[in-house]
């Protein structure tokens, strides 16, 4: 029960925008991932909520994606039939938010001048052997 209250405390601290980047450390993210994978519903919900809170800050996206267990945990929670529906929804929202931040960060980047211009994929078929 103490672990659950500790995770809830982290969840509450992560709701403050000024503390999100400071809390997005490898140790805390690993702890949240481990807690999100436990069977206790309240602990799972608090850990997933904390990860969701952290995912809304662009400054915490790099630590979130660099910590090996975070994205894997969120994907598992989103796709496991054993995950309670509220936890699954939070995991899906977290993944979507991380994806949007990554897309935003990638679109703001610049390509060095020596690299030839190549537009992003359009996802439209252009025919067989299009690279010949």
PDB file of C-alpha atoms in Angstrom:
ATOM      1  CA  UNK A   1       0.000   0.000   0.000  1.00  0.00           C
ATOM      2  CA  UNK A   2       2.916   2.358   0.668  1.00  0.00           C
ATOM      3  CA  UNK A   3       4.139   1.812  -2.889  1.00  0.00           C
ATOM      4  CA  UNK A   4       0.704   2.766  -4.246  1.00  0.00           C
ATOM      5  CA  UNK A   5       0.710   6.027  -2.261  1.00  0.00           C
ATOM      6  CA  UNK A   6       4.241   6.763  -3.450  1.00  0.00           C
ATOM      7  CA  UNK A   7       3.134   6.328  -7.063  1.00  0.00           C
ATOM      8  CA  UNK A   8       0.086   8.512  -6.449  1.00  0.00           C
ATOM      9  CA  UNK A   9       2.367  11.173  -5.000  1.00  0.00           C
ATOM     10  CA  UNK A  10       4.533  11.047  -8.130  1.00  0.00           C
ATOM     11  CA  UNK A  11       1.358  11.265 -10.224  1.00  0.00           C
ATOM     12  CA  UNK A  12       0.288  14.405  -8.372  1.00  0.00           C
ATOM     13  CA  UNK A  13       3.744  15.967  -8.635  1.00  0.00           C
ATOM     14  CA  UNK A  14       3.750  15.239 -12.382  1.00  0.00           C
ATOM     15  CA  UNK A  15       0.574  17.234 -12.834  1.00  0.00           C
ATOM     16  CA  UNK A  16       2.490  20.471 -12.204  1.00  0.00           C
ATOM     17  CA  UNK A  17       4.059  21.727 -15.435  1.00  0.00           C
ATOM     18  CA  UNK A  18       7.144  23.123 -13.711  1.00  0.00           C
ATOM     19  CA  UNK A  19       8.118  19.752 -12.227  1.00  0.00           C
ATOM     20  CA  UNK A  20       7.548  17.423 -15.193  1.00  0.00           C
ATOM     21  CA  UNK A  21      11.008  17.700 -16.734  1.00  0.00           C
ATOM     22  CA  UNK A  22      12.696  17.234 -13.358  1.00  0.00           C
ATOM     23  CA  UNK A  23      10.653  14.117 -12.613  1.00  0.00           C
ATOM     24  CA  UNK A  24      11.282  12.530 -16.007  1.00  0.00           C
ATOM     25  CA  UNK A  25      14.407  10.688 -14.885  1.00  0.00           C
ATOM     26  CA  UNK A  26      15.349   7.141 -15.742  1.00  0.00           C
ATOM     27  CA  UNK A  27      14.874   5.910 -12.190  1.00  0.00           C
ATOM     28  CA  UNK A  28      11.398   7.403 -11.762  1.00  0.00           C
ATOM     29  CA  UNK A  29      10.283   6.319 -15.231  1.00  0.00           C
ATOM     30  CA  UNK A  30      11.475   2.765 -14.577  1.00  0.00           C
ATOM     31  CA  UNK A  31       9.616   2.760 -11.250  1.00  0.00           C
ATOM     32  CA  UNK A  32       6.436   3.966 -12.978  1.00  0.00           C
ATOM     33  CA  UNK A  33       6.789   1.324 -15.691  1.00  0.00           C
ATOM     34  CA  UNK A  34       7.212  -1.411 -13.103  1.00  0.00           C
ATOM     35  CA  UNK A  35       4.226  -0.152 -11.121  1.00  0.00           C
ATOM     36  CA  UNK A  36       2.082   0.042 -14.251  1.00  0.00           C
ATOM     37  CA  UNK A  37       2.759  -3.646 -14.927  1.00  0.00           C
ATOM     38  CA  UNK A  38       1.680  -4.813 -11.461  1.00  0.00           C
ATOM     39  CA  UNK A  39      -1.699  -6.455 -10.928  1.00  0.00           C
ATOM     40  CA  UNK A  40      -2.984  -3.934  -8.352  1.00  0.00           C
ATOM     41  CA  UNK A  41      -5.517  -1.761 -10.193  1.00  0.00           C
ATOM     42  CA  UNK A  42      -4.983   1.397  -8.107  1.00  0.00           C
ATOM     43  CA  UNK A  43      -1.208   1.232  -8.503  1.00  0.00           C
ATOM     44  CA  UNK A  44      -1.556   0.541 -12.233  1.00  0.00           C
ATOM     45  CA  UNK A  45      -3.941   3.472 -12.649  1.00  0.00           C
ATOM     46  CA  UNK A  46      -1.699   5.883 -10.714  1.00  0.00           C
ATOM     47  CA  UNK A  47       1.433   4.829 -12.631  1.00  0.00           C
ATOM     48  CA  UNK A  48      -0.294   5.115 -16.009  1.00  0.00           C
ATOM     49  CA  UNK A  49      -1.689   8.507 -14.962  1.00  0.00           C
ATOM     50  CA  UNK A  50       1.775   9.713 -13.995  1.00  0.00           C
ATOM     51  CA  UNK A  51       3.171   8.598 -17.354  1.00  0.00           C
ATOM     52  CA  UNK A  52       0.304  10.407 -19.071  1.00  0.00           C
ATOM     53  CA  UNK A  53       1.033  13.589 -17.093  1.00  0.00           C
ATOM     54  CA  UNK A  54       4.694  13.389 -18.081  1.00  0.00           C
ATOM     55  CA  UNK A  55       3.867  12.775 -21.737  1.00  0.00           C
ATOM     56  CA  UNK A  56       2.153  16.158 -22.015  1.00  0.00           C
ATOM     57  CA  UNK A  57       5.457  18.003 -21.548  1.00  0.00           C
ATOM     58  CA  UNK A  58       7.686  18.239 -24.634  1.00  0.00           C
ATOM     59  CA  UNK A  59      10.783  18.443 -22.450  1.00  0.00           C
ATOM     60  CA  UNK A  60      10.114  14.999 -21.023  1.00  0.00           C
ATOM     61  CA  UNK A  61       9.611  13.221 -24.352  1.00  0.00           C
ATOM     62  CA  UNK A  62      13.278  12.339 -24.813  1.00  0.00           C
ATOM     63  CA  UNK A  63      13.590  10.704 -21.362  1.00  0.00           C
ATOM     64  CA  UNK A  64      10.248   8.930 -21.881  1.00  0.00           C
ATOM     65  CA  UNK A  65      11.347   7.432 -25.169  1.00  0.00           C
ATOM     66  CA  UNK A  66      14.928   6.751 -24.048  1.00  0.00           C
ATOM     67  CA  UNK A  67      13.883   4.757 -20.983  1.00  0.00           C
ATOM     68  CA  UNK A  68      13.653   1.233 -22.374  1.00  0.00           C
ATOM     69  CA  UNK A  69      10.589   0.100 -20.456  1.00  0.00           C
ATOM     70  CA  UNK A  70       8.259   3.096 -20.829  1.00  0.00           C
ATOM     71  CA  UNK A  71       7.032   2.769 -24.411  1.00  0.00           C
ATOM     72  CA  UNK A  72       6.984  -1.039 -24.159  1.00  0.00           C
ATOM     73  CA  UNK A  73       4.892  -0.826 -20.992  1.00  0.00           C
ATOM     74  CA  UNK A  74       2.428   1.606 -22.571  1.00  0.00           C
ATOM     75  CA  UNK A  75       2.084  -0.564 -25.682  1.00  0.00           C
ATOM     76  CA  UNK A  76       1.526  -3.653 -23.524  1.00  0.00           C
ATOM     77  CA  UNK A  77      -1.109  -1.884 -21.412  1.00  0.00           C
ATOM     78  CA  UNK A  78      -2.834  -0.583 -24.534  1.00  0.00           C
ATOM     79  CA  UNK A  79      -3.076  -4.001 -26.187  1.00  0.00           C
ATOM     80  CA  UNK A  80      -3.426  -6.482 -23.329  1.00  0.00           C
ATOM     81  CA  UNK A  81      -6.935  -7.880 -22.874  1.00  0.00           C
ATOM     82  CA  UNK A  82      -6.173  -8.121 -19.141  1.00  0.00           C
ATOM     83  CA  UNK A  83      -5.668  -4.364 -18.767  1.00  0.00           C
ATOM     84  CA  UNK A  84      -8.627  -2.585 -17.153  1.00  0.00           C
ATOM     85  CA  UNK A  85     -10.387  -0.212 -19.566  1.00  0.00           C
ATOM     86  CA  UNK A  86      -9.459   3.054 -17.747  1.00  0.00           C
ATOM     87  CA  UNK A  87      -5.775   2.065 -17.673  1.00  0.00           C
ATOM     88  CA  UNK A  88      -5.928   1.032 -21.331  1.00  0.00           C
ATOM     89  CA  UNK A  89      -7.406   4.396 -22.304  1.00  0.00           C
ATOM     90  CA  UNK A  90      -4.696   6.285 -20.408  1.00  0.00           C
ATOM     91  CA  UNK A  91      -1.998   4.146 -22.066  1.00  0.00           C
ATOM     92  CA  UNK A  92      -3.464   4.844 -25.514  1.00  0.00           C
ATOM     93  CA  UNK A  93      -3.691   8.568 -24.763  1.00  0.00           C
ATOM     94  CA  UNK A  94      -0.084   8.583 -23.552  1.00  0.00           C
ATOM     95  CA  UNK A  95       1.142   6.845 -26.700  1.00  0.00           C
ATOM     96  CA  UNK A  96      -0.837   9.233 -28.898  1.00  0.00           C
ATOM     97  CA  UNK A  97       0.520  12.259 -27.033  1.00  0.00           C
ATOM     98  CA  UNK A  98       4.102  10.988 -27.278  1.00  0.00           C
ATOM     99  CA  UNK A  99       3.572  10.386 -30.999  1.00  0.00           C
ATOM    100  CA  UNK A 100       2.245  13.911 -31.538  1.00  0.00           C
ATOM    101  CA  UNK A 101       5.183  15.455 -29.684  1.00  0.00           C
ATOM    102  CA  UNK A 102       7.636  13.367 -31.709  1.00  0.00           C
ATOM    103  CA  UNK A 103       5.940  14.463 -34.930  1.00  0.00           C
ATOM    104  CA  UNK A 104       6.041  18.100 -33.818  1.00  0.00           C
ATOM    105  CA  UNK A 105       9.689  17.892 -32.832  1.00  0.00           C
ATOM    106  CA  UNK A 106      10.609  16.145 -36.080  1.00  0.00           C
ATOM    107  CA  UNK A 107       8.824  18.706 -38.244  1.00  0.00           C
ATOM    108  CA  UNK A 108      10.731  21.518 -36.546  1.00  0.00           C
ATOM    109  CA  UNK A 109      14.102  20.023 -37.438  1.00  0.00           C
ATOM    110  CA  UNK A 110      16.272  21.184 -40.271  1.00  0.00           C
ATOM    111  CA  UNK A 111      18.049  19.119 -42.896  1.00  0.00           C
ATOM    112  CA  UNK A 112      21.727  19.908 -43.503  1.00  0.00           C
ATOM    113  CA  UNK A 113      22.338  21.615 -46.866  1.00  0.00           C
ATOM    114  CA  UNK A 114      24.495  18.775 -48.215  1.00  0.00           C
ATOM    115  CA  UNK A 115      21.558  16.334 -47.930  1.00  0.00           C
ATOM    116  CA  UNK A 116      19.297  16.294 -51.011  1.00  0.00           C
ATOM    117  CA  UNK A 117      15.664  17.264 -50.450  1.00  0.00           C
ATOM    118  CA  UNK A 118      13.333  14.320 -50.062  1.00  0.00           C
ATOM    119  CA  UNK A 119       9.648  14.903 -49.258  1.00  0.00           C
ATOM    120  CA  UNK A 120       7.947  12.889 -46.577  1.00  0.00           C
ATOM    121  CA  UNK A 121       6.099   9.757 -47.712  1.00  0.00           C
ATOM    122  CA  UNK A 122       2.606  10.399 -49.028  1.00  0.00           C
ATOM    123  CA  UNK A 123       1.430   6.820 -48.388  1.00  0.00           C
ATOM    124  CA  UNK A 124       0.105   6.632 -51.942  1.00  0.00           C
ATOM    125  CA  UNK A 125       1.080   3.771 -54.214  1.00  0.00           C
ATOM    126  CA  UNK A 126       3.078   4.734 -57.276  1.00  0.00           C
ATOM    127  CA  UNK A 127       3.367   1.312 -58.887  1.00  0.00           C
ATOM    128  CA  UNK A 128       5.606  -1.702 -58.932  1.00  0.00           C
ATOM    129  CA  UNK A 129       9.402  -1.254 -58.933  1.00  0.00           C
ATOM    130  CA  UNK A 130       9.159   2.453 -58.326  1.00  0.00           C
ATOM    131  CA  UNK A 131      12.857   2.690 -57.398  1.00  0.00           C
ATOM    132  CA  UNK A 132      14.106   1.485 -60.809  1.00  0.00           C
TER     133      UNK A 132
END
